[in-house]
Coordinates of N, CA and C in Angstrom, one line a residue:
M23 N -22.0 34.1 -0.6 CA -23.3 34.1 0.0 C -23.7 32.6 0.2
S24 N -24.2 32.4 1.4 CA -24.6 31.0 1.8 C -25.9 30.6 1.3
A25 N -26.0 29.4 0.8 CA -27.3 28.9 0.3 C -28.3 28.7 1.5
A26 N -29.6 28.8 1.2 CA -30.6 28.5 2.2 C -30.5 27.0 2.5
P27 N -30.6 26.6 3.8 CA -30.4 25.2 4.1 C -31.4 24.3 3.5
D28 N -32.6 24.7 3.1 CA -33.5 23.8 2.5 C -33.5 23.9 1.0
A29 N -32.5 24.6 0.4 CA -32.4 24.6 -1.0 C -32.1 23.3 -1.6
D30 N -32.5 23.0 -2.8 CA -32.2 21.8 -3.5 C -31.5 22.1 -4.8
H31 N -30.2 22.0 -4.9 CA -29.5 22.3 -6.1 C -29.1 21.1 -6.8
A32 N -29.7 20.8 -8.0 CA -29.4 19.7 -8.8 C -29.3 18.4 -8.0
G33 N -30.2 18.2 -7.0 CA -30.2 16.9 -6.3 C -29.6 17.0 -4.9
V34 N -28.9 18.1 -4.6 CA -28.3 18.2 -3.3 C -29.4 18.7 -2.3
S35 N -29.8 17.8 -1.4 CA -30.9 18.0 -0.5 C -30.5 18.5 0.9
L36 N -31.4 18.9 1.7 CA -31.2 19.2 3.0 C -30.6 18.0 3.8
A37 N -31.2 16.8 3.4 CA -30.6 15.6 4.1 C -29.2 15.4 3.8
D38 N -28.8 15.7 2.6 CA -27.4 15.6 2.2 C -26.5 16.5 3.1
R39 N -27.0 17.7 3.2 CA -26.2 18.7 4.0 C -26.1 18.3 5.5
E40 N -27.3 17.8 6.0 CA -27.3 17.4 7.4 C -26.4 16.2 7.6
G41 N -26.4 15.3 6.6 CA -25.5 14.1 6.7 C -24.1 14.5 6.8
L42 N -23.6 15.4 6.0 CA -22.2 15.9 6.0 C -21.9 16.5 7.3
V43 N -22.8 17.4 7.8 CA -22.5 18.0 9.1 C -22.5 17.0 10.2
G44 N -23.4 16.0 10.2 CA -23.4 15.0 11.2 C -22.2 14.1 11.3
C45 N -21.7 13.7 10.1 CA -20.5 12.9 10.0 C -19.3 13.7 10.4
A46 N -19.2 15.0 10.0 CA -18.1 15.9 10.4 C -18.0 16.0 11.9
R47 N -19.1 16.1 12.5 CA -19.1 16.3 14.0 C -18.7 15.0 14.7
R48 N -18.8 13.9 14.0 CA -18.4 12.6 14.6 C -16.9 12.3 14.5
M49 N -16.2 13.0 13.6 CA -14.9 12.7 13.3 C -13.9 12.8 14.5
A50 N -14.0 13.9 15.3 CA -13.1 14.0 16.4 C -13.4 12.9 17.4
A51 N -14.6 12.6 17.8 CA -15.0 11.6 18.7 C -14.5 10.2 18.3
D52 N -14.5 10.0 17.0 CA -14.1 8.7 16.4 C -12.6 8.7 16.1
D53 N -11.8 9.7 16.6 CA -10.4 9.8 16.4 C -10.0 9.8 14.9
L54 N -10.8 10.4 14.1 CA -10.5 10.4 12.7 C -9.9 11.7 12.2
A55 N -10.2 12.8 12.9 CA -9.7 14.1 12.4 C -9.8 15.1 13.6
P56 N -8.6 15.6 14.1 CA -8.7 16.6 15.2 C -8.9 18.0 14.7
G57 N -9.5 18.8 15.5 CA -9.7 20.2 15.1 C -10.5 20.4 13.9
T58 N -10.1 21.2 13.0 CA -10.8 21.5 11.8 C -10.2 20.6 10.6
S59 N -9.4 19.7 10.9 CA -8.7 18.9 9.9 C -9.8 17.9 9.2
G60 N -9.4 17.4 8.1 CA -10.3 16.5 7.4 C -11.5 17.2 6.7
N61 N -12.1 16.4 5.8 CA -13.3 17.0 5.1 C -14.1 15.9 4.5
L62 N -15.3 16.2 4.1 CA -16.3 15.2 3.5 C -17.0 15.8 2.4
S63 N -17.4 14.9 1.5 CA -18.3 15.4 0.4 C -19.2 14.3 -0.1
V64 N -20.2 14.7 -0.9 CA -21.1 13.8 -1.6 C -21.3 14.4 -3.0
R65 N -21.4 13.5 -4.0 CA -21.6 13.9 -5.4 C -23.1 13.7 -5.8
R66 N -23.7 14.7 -6.3 CA -25.0 14.7 -6.8 C -25.1 15.3 -8.2
G67 N -25.2 14.5 -9.2 CA -25.2 15.0 -10.6 C -23.9 15.7 -10.9
G68 N -24.0 17.0 -11.4 CA -22.9 17.8 -11.8 C -22.3 18.6 -10.6
L69 N -22.7 18.3 -9.4 CA -22.3 19.1 -8.3 C -21.7 18.2 -7.2
I70 N -20.8 18.7 -6.4 CA -20.4 18.1 -5.1 C -20.8 19.0 -4.0
A71 N -21.3 18.4 -2.9 CA -21.5 19.2 -1.7 C -20.4 18.8 -0.8
I72 N -19.6 19.8 -0.3 CA -18.4 19.6 0.5 C -18.3 20.5 1.7
T73 N -17.7 20.0 2.7 CA -17.6 20.8 4.0 C -16.7 22.1 3.7
P74 N -16.9 23.2 4.4 CA -16.2 24.4 4.2 C -14.8 24.4 4.8
S75 N -14.0 25.3 4.4 CA -12.6 25.4 4.9 C -12.5 26.2 6.3
G76 N -11.8 25.6 7.2 CA -11.5 26.3 8.5 C -12.6 26.5 9.5
L77 N -13.8 26.0 9.3 CA -14.9 26.2 10.2 C -15.0 25.0 11.1
P78 N -14.9 25.3 12.5 CA -15.0 24.2 13.4 C -16.3 23.4 13.3
Y79 N -16.2 22.1 13.3 CA -17.3 21.2 13.1 C -18.5 21.5 14.0
E80 N -18.2 21.8 15.3 CA -19.3 22.0 16.2 C -20.1 23.3 15.9
R81 N -19.5 24.2 15.1 CA -20.2 25.4 14.7 C -20.8 25.3 13.3
M82 N -20.6 24.2 12.6 CA -21.0 24.0 11.2 C -22.5 23.7 11.2
G83 N -23.2 24.3 10.2 CA -24.6 24.0 10.0 C -24.8 23.6 8.5
P84 N -26.0 23.1 8.2 CA -26.4 22.7 6.8 C -26.1 23.8 5.8
A85 N -26.3 25.1 6.2 CA -26.2 26.2 5.3 C -24.7 26.5 4.9
D86 N -23.8 26.0 5.7 CA -22.4 26.2 5.5 C -21.8 25.2 4.5
I87 N -22.5 24.2 4.1 CA -22.0 23.2 3.2 C -21.9 23.9 1.8
C88 N -20.7 23.7 1.1 CA -20.5 24.4 -0.2 C -20.9 23.5 -1.3
L89 N -21.4 24.1 -2.4 CA -21.7 23.4 -3.6 C -20.7 23.8 -4.7
V90 N -20.0 22.8 -5.3 CA -19.0 23.1 -6.3 C -19.3 22.3 -7.5
R91 N -19.2 22.9 -8.7 CA -19.5 22.3 -10.0 C -18.3 21.4 -10.3
T92 N -18.6 20.1 -10.7 CA -17.6 19.2 -11.1 C -16.9 19.5 -12.4
S93 N -17.6 20.2 -13.3 CA -17.1 20.4 -14.6 C -15.9 21.4 -14.6
D94 N -16.0 22.5 -13.8 CA -15.0 23.5 -13.8 C -14.6 24.0 -12.4
A95 N -14.9 23.2 -11.4 CA -14.6 23.5 -10.0 C -15.1 24.9 -9.5
A96 N -16.1 25.4 -10.2 CA -16.6 26.7 -9.8 C -17.5 26.6 -8.5
L97 N -17.4 27.6 -7.6 CA -18.2 27.6 -6.4 C -19.6 28.1 -6.8
V98 N -20.6 27.2 -6.5 CA -22.0 27.6 -6.8 C -22.7 28.3 -5.7
S99 N -22.4 27.8 -4.4 CA -23.0 28.5 -3.3 C -22.2 28.0 -2.0
G100 N -22.3 28.8 -1.0 CA -21.6 28.6 0.3 C -20.4 29.4 0.5
P101 N -19.8 29.3 1.6 CA -18.5 30.0 1.9 C -17.3 29.3 1.2
R102 N -16.1 29.6 1.6 CA -15.0 29.0 1.0 C -14.9 27.5 1.2
P103 N -14.9 26.7 0.1 CA -14.9 25.2 0.3 C -13.6 24.7 0.8
S104 N -13.5 23.4 1.2 CA -12.3 22.8 1.7 C -11.1 23.0 0.7
T105 N -10.0 23.2 1.3 CA -8.7 23.3 0.5 C -8.5 22.0 -0.3
E106 N -9.1 20.9 0.1 CA -8.9 19.6 -0.6 C -9.9 19.4 -1.7
T107 N -10.7 20.4 -2.0 CA -11.7 20.2 -3.1 C -11.1 19.7 -4.4
P108 N -9.9 20.1 -4.8 CA -9.3 19.5 -6.0 C -9.1 18.0 -5.9
M109 N -8.8 17.5 -4.7 CA -8.6 16.1 -4.6 C -9.9 15.3 -4.6
H110 N -10.9 15.9 -4.0 CA -12.3 15.3 -4.1 C -12.7 15.2 -5.5
L111 N -12.6 16.3 -6.3 CA -13.0 16.3 -7.7 C -12.2 15.3 -8.5
A112 N -10.9 15.2 -8.3 CA -10.1 14.2 -9.0 C -10.5 12.8 -8.7
L113 N -10.9 12.5 -7.5 CA -11.3 11.1 -7.1 C -12.7 10.8 -7.7
Y114 N -13.6 11.8 -7.7 CA -14.9 11.6 -8.3 C -14.7 11.3 -9.8
Q115 N -13.8 12.0 -10.5 CA -13.6 11.9 -11.9 C -13.0 10.5 -12.2
A116 N -12.2 9.9 -11.3 CA -11.5 8.7 -11.5 C -12.3 7.5 -11.0
S117 N -13.5 7.7 -10.4 CA -14.2 6.6 -9.8 C -15.7 6.8 -9.9
H118 N -16.5 5.8 -9.5 CA -18.0 5.9 -9.5 C -18.4 6.3 -8.1
A119 N -17.6 6.7 -7.2 CA -18.0 7.0 -5.8 C -19.0 8.1 -5.8
A120 N -19.9 8.0 -4.8 CA -20.9 9.1 -4.5 C -20.6 9.8 -3.3
A121 N -19.6 9.4 -2.5 CA -19.2 10.1 -1.3 C -17.7 9.9 -1.0
I122 N -17.1 10.8 -0.3 CA -15.6 10.8 0.0 C -15.5 11.3 1.4
V123 N -14.6 10.6 2.2 CA -14.3 11.1 3.6 C -12.8 11.2 3.6
H124 N -12.3 12.3 4.0 CA -10.8 12.5 4.1 C -10.5 12.7 5.6
T125 N -9.6 11.9 6.2 CA -9.3 11.8 7.6 C -7.9 12.1 7.8
H126 N -7.6 12.4 9.1 CA -6.2 12.6 9.6 C -6.1 11.7 10.9
S127 N -6.4 10.4 10.7 CA -6.4 9.5 11.9 C -5.0 9.1 12.3
P128 N -4.7 8.9 13.5 CA -3.3 8.8 14.0 C -2.6 7.6 13.6
F129 N -3.2 6.4 13.6 CA -2.4 5.2 13.3 C -2.2 5.2 11.8
V130 N -3.2 5.6 11.0 CA -2.9 5.7 9.5 C -1.8 6.6 9.2
I131 N -1.8 7.8 9.8 CA -0.7 8.8 9.5 C 0.6 8.2 10.0
A132 N 0.7 7.6 11.1 CA 2.0 7.0 11.6 C 2.5 6.0 10.6
L133 N 1.6 5.1 10.1 CA 2.1 4.1 9.2 C 2.4 4.6 7.8
S134 N 1.7 5.8 7.5 CA 2.0 6.4 6.2 C 3.5 6.8 6.0
T135 N 4.2 7.0 7.2 CA 5.5 7.5 7.2 C 6.5 6.3 7.0
V136 N 6.1 5.1 7.1 CA 7.0 4.0 7.0 C 6.6 2.9 6.0
L137 N 5.4 2.9 5.5 CA 4.9 1.9 4.6 C 4.6 2.4 3.2
D138 N 4.7 1.6 2.2 CA 4.3 1.9 0.9 C 2.9 1.3 0.6
E139 N 2.5 0.4 1.5 CA 1.2 -0.2 1.4 C 0.8 -0.8 2.7
L140 N -0.5 -0.7 3.1 CA -1.0 -1.3 4.4 C -1.4 -2.7 4.0
P141 N -0.8 -3.8 4.5 CA -1.1 -5.1 4.1 C -2.4 -5.6 4.7
A142 N -2.9 -6.7 4.2 CA -4.2 -7.2 4.6 C -4.0 -8.1 5.8
V143 N -4.0 -7.5 7.0 CA -3.9 -8.3 8.2 C -5.2 -8.8 8.8
H144 N -6.3 -8.5 8.1 CA -7.6 -9.0 8.5 C -8.5 -9.0 7.3
Y145 N -9.5 -9.9 7.3 CA -10.4 -10.0 6.1 C -11.2 -8.8 5.9
A146 N -11.3 -7.8 6.9 CA -12.1 -6.6 6.7 C -11.4 -5.8 5.5
M147 N -10.2 -6.1 5.2 CA -9.5 -5.4 4.1 C -10.2 -5.6 2.8
A148 N -11.0 -6.7 2.7 CA -11.7 -7.0 1.5 C -12.7 -5.8 1.1
D149 N -13.3 -5.2 2.1 CA -14.2 -4.1 1.8 C -13.5 -2.9 1.3
L150 N -12.2 -2.8 1.4 CA -11.5 -1.7 0.9 C -10.8 -2.0 -0.5
G151 N -11.1 -3.2 -1.0 CA -10.6 -3.6 -2.3 C -9.2 -4.3 -2.3
G152 N -8.6 -4.4 -1.1 CA -7.3 -5.1 -1.0 C -6.4 -4.2 -0.2
P153 N -5.1 -4.6 -0.1 CA -4.1 -3.7 0.6 C -4.2 -2.3 0.1
V154 N -4.1 -1.4 1.1 CA -4.3 0.0 0.8 C -2.9 0.7 0.4
R155 N -2.9 1.3 -0.8 CA -1.6 1.9 -1.2 C -1.4 3.2 -0.5
V156 N -0.1 3.6 -0.4 CA 0.2 4.9 0.1 C 0.7 5.8 -1.0
A157 N 0.0 6.9 -1.3 CA 0.3 7.8 -2.4 C 1.5 8.7 -2.0
P158 N 2.4 9.0 -2.9 CA 3.5 9.9 -2.6 C 3.1 11.2 -1.9
Y159 N 4.0 11.8 -1.2 CA 3.7 13.0 -0.5 C 3.6 14.2 -1.5
A160 N 2.7 15.0 -1.3 CA 2.6 16.3 -2.0 C 1.8 17.3 -1.1
R161 N 2.1 18.5 -1.2 CA 1.4 19.5 -0.3 C -0.1 19.4 -0.4
F162 N -0.8 19.7 0.7 CA -2.2 19.7 0.7 C -2.8 20.7 -0.3
G163 N -3.9 20.4 -0.9 CA -4.6 21.3 -1.8 C -4.0 21.5 -3.2
T164 N -3.0 20.6 -3.5 CA -2.3 20.8 -4.8 C -2.9 19.8 -5.8
T165 N -2.7 20.1 -7.1 CA -3.1 19.2 -8.2 C -2.2 17.9 -8.2
Q166 N -1.0 18.1 -7.7 CA -0.1 16.9 -7.6 C -0.6 15.9 -6.6
L167 N -1.1 16.4 -5.4 CA -1.7 15.4 -4.5 C -2.9 14.8 -5.0
A168 N -3.8 15.6 -5.7 CA -5.0 15.1 -6.3 C -4.7 14.0 -7.3
A169 N -3.7 14.2 -8.1 CA -3.4 13.2 -9.1 C -2.8 11.9 -8.5
S170 N -1.9 12.1 -7.6 CA -1.3 10.9 -7.0 C -2.3 10.1 -6.1
A171 N -3.2 10.8 -5.5 CA -4.3 10.1 -4.7 C -5.2 9.3 -5.6
A172 N -5.6 9.9 -6.8 CA -6.5 9.3 -7.7 C -5.8 8.0 -8.3
A173 N -4.5 8.1 -8.6 CA -3.8 7.0 -9.2 C -3.7 5.8 -8.2
A174 N -3.4 6.2 -6.9 CA -3.3 5.1 -5.9 C -4.6 4.5 -5.5
L175 N -5.7 5.2 -5.8 CA -7.1 4.7 -5.4 C -7.6 3.6 -6.4
A176 N -6.9 3.5 -7.6 CA -7.5 2.6 -8.7 C -7.7 1.2 -8.1
G177 N -8.9 0.8 -8.3 CA -9.3 -0.6 -7.9 C -9.5 -0.7 -6.4
R178 N -9.5 0.4 -5.7 CA -9.7 0.4 -4.2 C -10.8 1.3 -3.8
S179 N -11.2 1.3 -2.5 CA -12.1 2.3 -2.0 C -11.4 3.0 -0.8
A180 N -10.1 3.0 -0.8 CA -9.4 3.7 0.2 C -8.0 4.0 -0.3
V181 N -7.4 5.1 0.1 CA -6.0 5.4 -0.2 C -5.4 6.2 1.0
I182 N -4.1 5.9 1.3 CA -3.4 6.6 2.3 C -2.5 7.6 1.7
L183 N -2.4 8.8 2.3 CA -1.6 9.9 1.8 C -0.4 10.0 2.7
R184 N 0.8 9.9 2.0 CA 2.1 9.9 2.8 C 2.2 11.2 3.7
N185 N 2.5 10.9 5.0 CA 2.7 12.0 5.9 C 1.5 13.0 6.0
H186 N 0.3 12.5 5.8 CA -0.9 13.4 5.7 C -2.1 12.7 6.3
G187 N -2.6 11.6 5.7 CA -3.9 11.1 6.2 C -4.4 10.1 5.2
A188 N -5.7 10.0 5.0 CA -6.3 9.0 4.1 C -7.6 9.5 3.6
L189 N -8.1 8.8 2.5 CA -9.4 9.1 1.9 C -10.1 7.7 1.7
T190 N -11.4 7.7 2.0 CA -12.2 6.5 1.7 C -13.4 7.0 0.9
C191 N -13.9 6.1 0.1 CA -15.1 6.5 -0.7 C -16.1 5.4 -0.7
G192 N -17.3 5.7 -1.2 CA -18.3 4.7 -1.2 C -19.6 5.2 -1.9
P193 N -20.6 4.3 -2.0 CA -21.8 4.6 -2.7 C -22.7 5.5 -1.9
T194 N -22.4 5.6 -0.6 CA -23.1 6.5 0.3 C -22.1 7.1 1.3
L195 N -22.5 8.2 1.9 CA -21.7 8.9 2.9 C -21.5 7.9 4.0
E196 N -22.5 7.3 4.5 CA -22.4 6.4 5.6 C -21.4 5.3 5.4
R197 N -21.4 4.7 4.1 CA -20.5 3.6 3.8 C -19.0 4.2 3.8
A198 N -18.8 5.3 3.1 CA -17.5 5.9 3.1 C -17.0 6.2 4.5
Y199 N -17.9 6.7 5.4 CA -17.4 7.0 6.8 C -17.1 5.7 7.5
E200 N -17.9 4.6 7.4 CA -17.5 3.4 8.0 C -16.2 2.8 7.5
R201 N -15.9 3.0 6.2 CA -14.7 2.5 5.7 C -13.5 3.3 6.3
A202 N -13.7 4.6 6.6 CA -12.7 5.4 7.2 C -12.4 4.8 8.6
R203 N -13.4 4.5 9.3 CA -13.2 3.9 10.7 C -12.6 2.5 10.5
T204 N -13.0 1.7 9.5 CA -12.3 0.4 9.3 C -10.9 0.5 9.0
L205 N -10.5 1.5 8.2 CA -9.1 1.7 7.8 C -8.3 2.0 9.0
E206 N -8.7 2.9 9.9 CA -8.0 3.3 11.1 C -7.9 2.1 12.0
W207 N -8.9 1.3 12.1 CA -8.9 0.1 12.9 C -7.9 -0.9 12.4
L208 N -7.8 -1.1 11.1 CA -6.8 -2.0 10.4 C -5.4 -1.5 10.7
A209 N -5.2 -0.2 10.6 CA -3.9 0.4 10.8 C -3.5 0.1 12.3
R210 N -4.4 0.2 13.2 CA -4.1 0.0 14.6 C -3.7 -1.5 14.8
V211 N -4.5 -2.4 14.2 CA -4.2 -3.8 14.3 C -2.8 -4.1 13.7
Y212 N -2.5 -3.5 12.6 CA -1.2 -3.8 12.0 C -0.1 -3.3 12.9
W213 N -0.3 -2.1 13.5 CA 0.7 -1.5 14.4 C 1.0 -2.5 15.6
Y214 N -0.1 -3.0 16.2 CA 0.1 -3.9 17.4 C 0.7 -5.2 16.9
A215 N 0.4 -5.7 15.7 CA 0.9 -7.0 15.2 C 2.4 -6.8 15.0
Q216 N 2.8 -5.7 14.5 CA 4.3 -5.5 14.3 C 5.0 -5.5 15.6
L217 N 4.4 -5.0 16.7 CA 5.1 -5.0 18.0 C 5.3 -6.4 18.5
A218 N 4.3 -7.3 18.1 CA 4.4 -8.7 18.6 C 5.3 -9.6 17.7
G219 N 5.5 -9.2 16.5 CA 6.3 -10.1 15.6 C 6.1 -9.7 14.1
T220 N 6.2 -10.7 13.3 CA 6.0 -10.5 11.8 C 4.6 -10.9 11.5
P221 N 3.7 -9.9 11.1 CA 2.3 -10.3 10.9 C 2.1 -11.2 9.7
Q222 N 1.3 -12.2 9.8 CA 0.9 -13.0 8.7 C -0.3 -12.2 7.9
T223 N -0.2 -12.2 6.6 CA -1.2 -11.4 5.9 C -2.0 -12.3 4.9
L224 N -3.1 -11.8 4.5 CA -4.0 -12.5 3.6 C -3.7 -12.2 2.1
N225 N -3.7 -13.1 1.3 CA -3.5 -12.9 -0.2 C -4.7 -12.5 -0.9
E226 N -4.6 -12.1 -2.2 CA -5.7 -11.7 -3.0 C -6.8 -12.7 -3.1
S227 N -6.4 -14.0 -3.2 CA -7.4 -15.1 -3.3 C -8.3 -15.1 -2.0
A228 N -7.6 -15.0 -0.8 CA -8.4 -15.1 0.4 C -9.4 -13.9 0.5
L229 N -8.9 -12.7 0.1 CA -9.8 -11.5 0.1 C -11.0 -11.7 -0.9
T230 N -10.7 -12.2 -2.0 CA -11.8 -12.5 -3.0 C -12.8 -13.4 -2.5
E231 N -12.3 -14.5 -1.8 CA -13.2 -15.4 -1.1 C -14.1 -14.8 -0.1
V232 N -13.5 -13.8 0.7 CA -14.3 -13.1 1.6 C -15.4 -12.2 1.0
S233 N -15.0 -11.5 -0.1 CA -15.9 -10.7 -0.8 C -17.1 -11.5 -1.3
D234 N -16.8 -12.6 -1.9 CA -17.8 -13.5 -2.5 C -18.7 -14.0 -1.4
A235 N -18.2 -14.4 -0.2 CA -19.0 -14.9 0.9 C -19.9 -13.8 1.4
I236 N -19.4 -12.6 1.5 CA -20.2 -11.4 2.0 C -21.4 -11.2 1.1
R237 N -21.1 -11.3 -0.3 CA -22.3 -11.1 -1.2 C -23.2 -12.2 -1.1
A238 N -22.7 -13.5 -1.0 CA -23.7 -14.6 -0.9 C -24.5 -14.6 0.4
L239 N -23.9 -14.2 1.5 CA -24.6 -14.2 2.8 C -25.4 -12.9 3.0
R240 N -25.2 -11.9 2.1 CA -25.9 -10.6 2.1 C -25.7 -9.9 3.4
Y241 N -24.5 -9.9 3.9 CA -24.2 -9.2 5.1 C -24.6 -7.7 5.0
G242 N -25.2 -7.2 6.0 CA -25.6 -5.8 6.0 C -26.9 -5.5 5.3
E243 N -27.5 -6.5 4.7 CA -28.8 -6.3 4.0 C -29.9 -6.8 4.9
V244 N -31.1 -6.2 4.8 CA -32.3 -6.7 5.5 C -33.0 -7.6 4.4
V245 N -33.0 -8.9 4.6 CA -33.6 -9.8 3.6 C -35.1 -9.9 3.9
P246 N -36.0 -9.6 3.0 CA -37.4 -9.8 3.2 C -37.8 -11.2 3.5
P247 N -38.8 -11.4 4.4 CA -39.1 -12.8 4.8 C -39.4 -13.7 3.6
S248 N -39.9 -13.1 2.5 CA -40.3 -13.9 1.3 C -39.1 -14.4 0.6
E249 N -37.9 -13.8 0.9 CA -36.6 -14.3 0.2 C -35.8 -15.3 1.0
E250 N -36.2 -15.4 2.3 CA -35.5 -16.3 3.2 C -35.8 -17.8 2.8
T251 N -34.7 -18.6 2.8 CA -34.9 -20.0 2.5 C -35.4 -20.7 3.7
P252 N -36.6 -21.4 3.5 CA -37.1 -22.1 4.7 C -36.3 -23.3 5.0
P253 N -36.1 -23.7 6.3 CA -35.4 -24.9 6.6 C -36.2 -26.1 6.2
P254 N -35.5 -27.2 5.9 CA -36.1 -28.5 5.5 C -37.1 -28.9 6.6
S255 N -38.1 -29.6 6.2 CA -39.1 -30.1 7.2 C -38.5 -31.0 8.3
G256 N -38.8 -30.7 9.5 CA -38.2 -31.5 10.6 C -36.8 -31.1 11.0
A257 N -36.2 -30.2 10.3 CA -34.8 -29.8 10.6 C -34.8 -28.9 11.8
A258 N -33.7 -28.9 12.5 CA -33.5 -28.0 13.6 C -33.3 -26.6 13.2
P259 N -33.7 -25.6 13.9 CA -33.5 -24.3 13.5 C -32.0 -24.0 13.3
P260 N -31.6 -23.1 12.3 CA -30.3 -22.9 12.0 C -29.6 -22.0 13.1
P261 N -28.3 -22.2 13.4 CA -27.7 -21.4 14.4 C -27.7 -19.9 14.0
S262 N -27.6 -19.0 15.0 CA -27.6 -17.6 14.7 C -26.3 -17.3 14.0
E263 N -26.3 -16.3 13.1 CA -25.1 -15.9 12.3 C -24.2 -15.2 13.2
E264 N -22.9 -15.3 12.9 CA -21.8 -14.7 13.6 C -21.9 -13.2 13.4
T265 N -21.2 -12.5 14.3 CA -21.1 -11.0 14.2 C -20.5 -10.6 12.8
P266 N -21.1 -9.7 12.1 CA -20.5 -9.3 10.8 C -19.1 -8.8 11.0
P267 N -18.2 -8.9 10.0 CA -16.9 -8.4 10.0 C -16.9 -6.9 10.2
P268 N -15.7 -6.3 10.6 CA -15.6 -4.9 10.8 C -15.9 -4.1 9.5
S269 N -15.8 -4.7 8.4 CA -16.2 -3.9 7.1 C -17.6 -3.7 7.0
E270 N -18.5 -4.5 7.8 CA -19.9 -4.3 7.7 C -20.5 -3.7 8.9
A271 N -19.7 -3.8 10.0 CA -20.1 -3.2 11.3 C -19.0 -2.3 11.8
A272 N -19.3 -1.6 12.9 CA -18.3 -0.6 13.4 C -17.1 -1.4 13.9
P273 N -15.9 -0.9 13.7 CA -14.7 -1.6 14.2 C -14.8 -1.6 15.8
P274 N -14.1 -2.6 16.4 CA -14.1 -2.6 17.9 C -13.5 -1.3 18.4
P275 N -14.1 -0.8 19.5 CA -13.6 0.5 20.0 C -12.2 0.3 20.6
G276 N -11.3 1.4 20.5 CA -10.0 1.3 21.0 C -10.0 1.5 22.5
S277 N -8.9 1.2 23.2 CA -8.8 1.4 24.6 C -7.9 2.6 24.9

């Protein structure tokens, strides 16, 4: 039985449901998941709200979002949940994430067949916690895949699944989704760099410096006027800030 779209179950709101549907419908256009592949979820208290299994995104509505209990994986409301529900539950148990996006993007999948780790070819990798590990292959929907994905995610906000796809997580669904786009963009950059030669990569120290600078500059935040530092008397106005890195803005569109 599907839940009423305006129901609020332990903090899962209509806005949560609409957000999942909206992001799901964007995945094909953003080249993150063809057909009915991929899935998304958010965690609210003791429940996760997750996209259903096998339903085309263009036909999905807020009432189709499934609610699953984190304690025992029991379906609380909605149709059949995504077959990757065990993996979402395992990642929530292993992290503080509030949202997860699972994608089948082409460059990530291609590189998952030849790499054990996606190197840091751009400072945007800092937002993912560092080079992205590739978890060993296991069939979709299995506890083995869930366990290997959770292990490879440690200390990161993204993990690549061998011969399968990727997952990204974040404090909000929007952040998790943008990280999925960033990961595919980084995979594409690495692919092209390999065609040109041997890519130079960034080390952990360089990525830490980027993370510190982003926090200090408060990229992505709207700073209230009262918190802005006034320029010294008589000083020229400061130059405009450069465009935020792909980790804070949308990656450049592909051609």
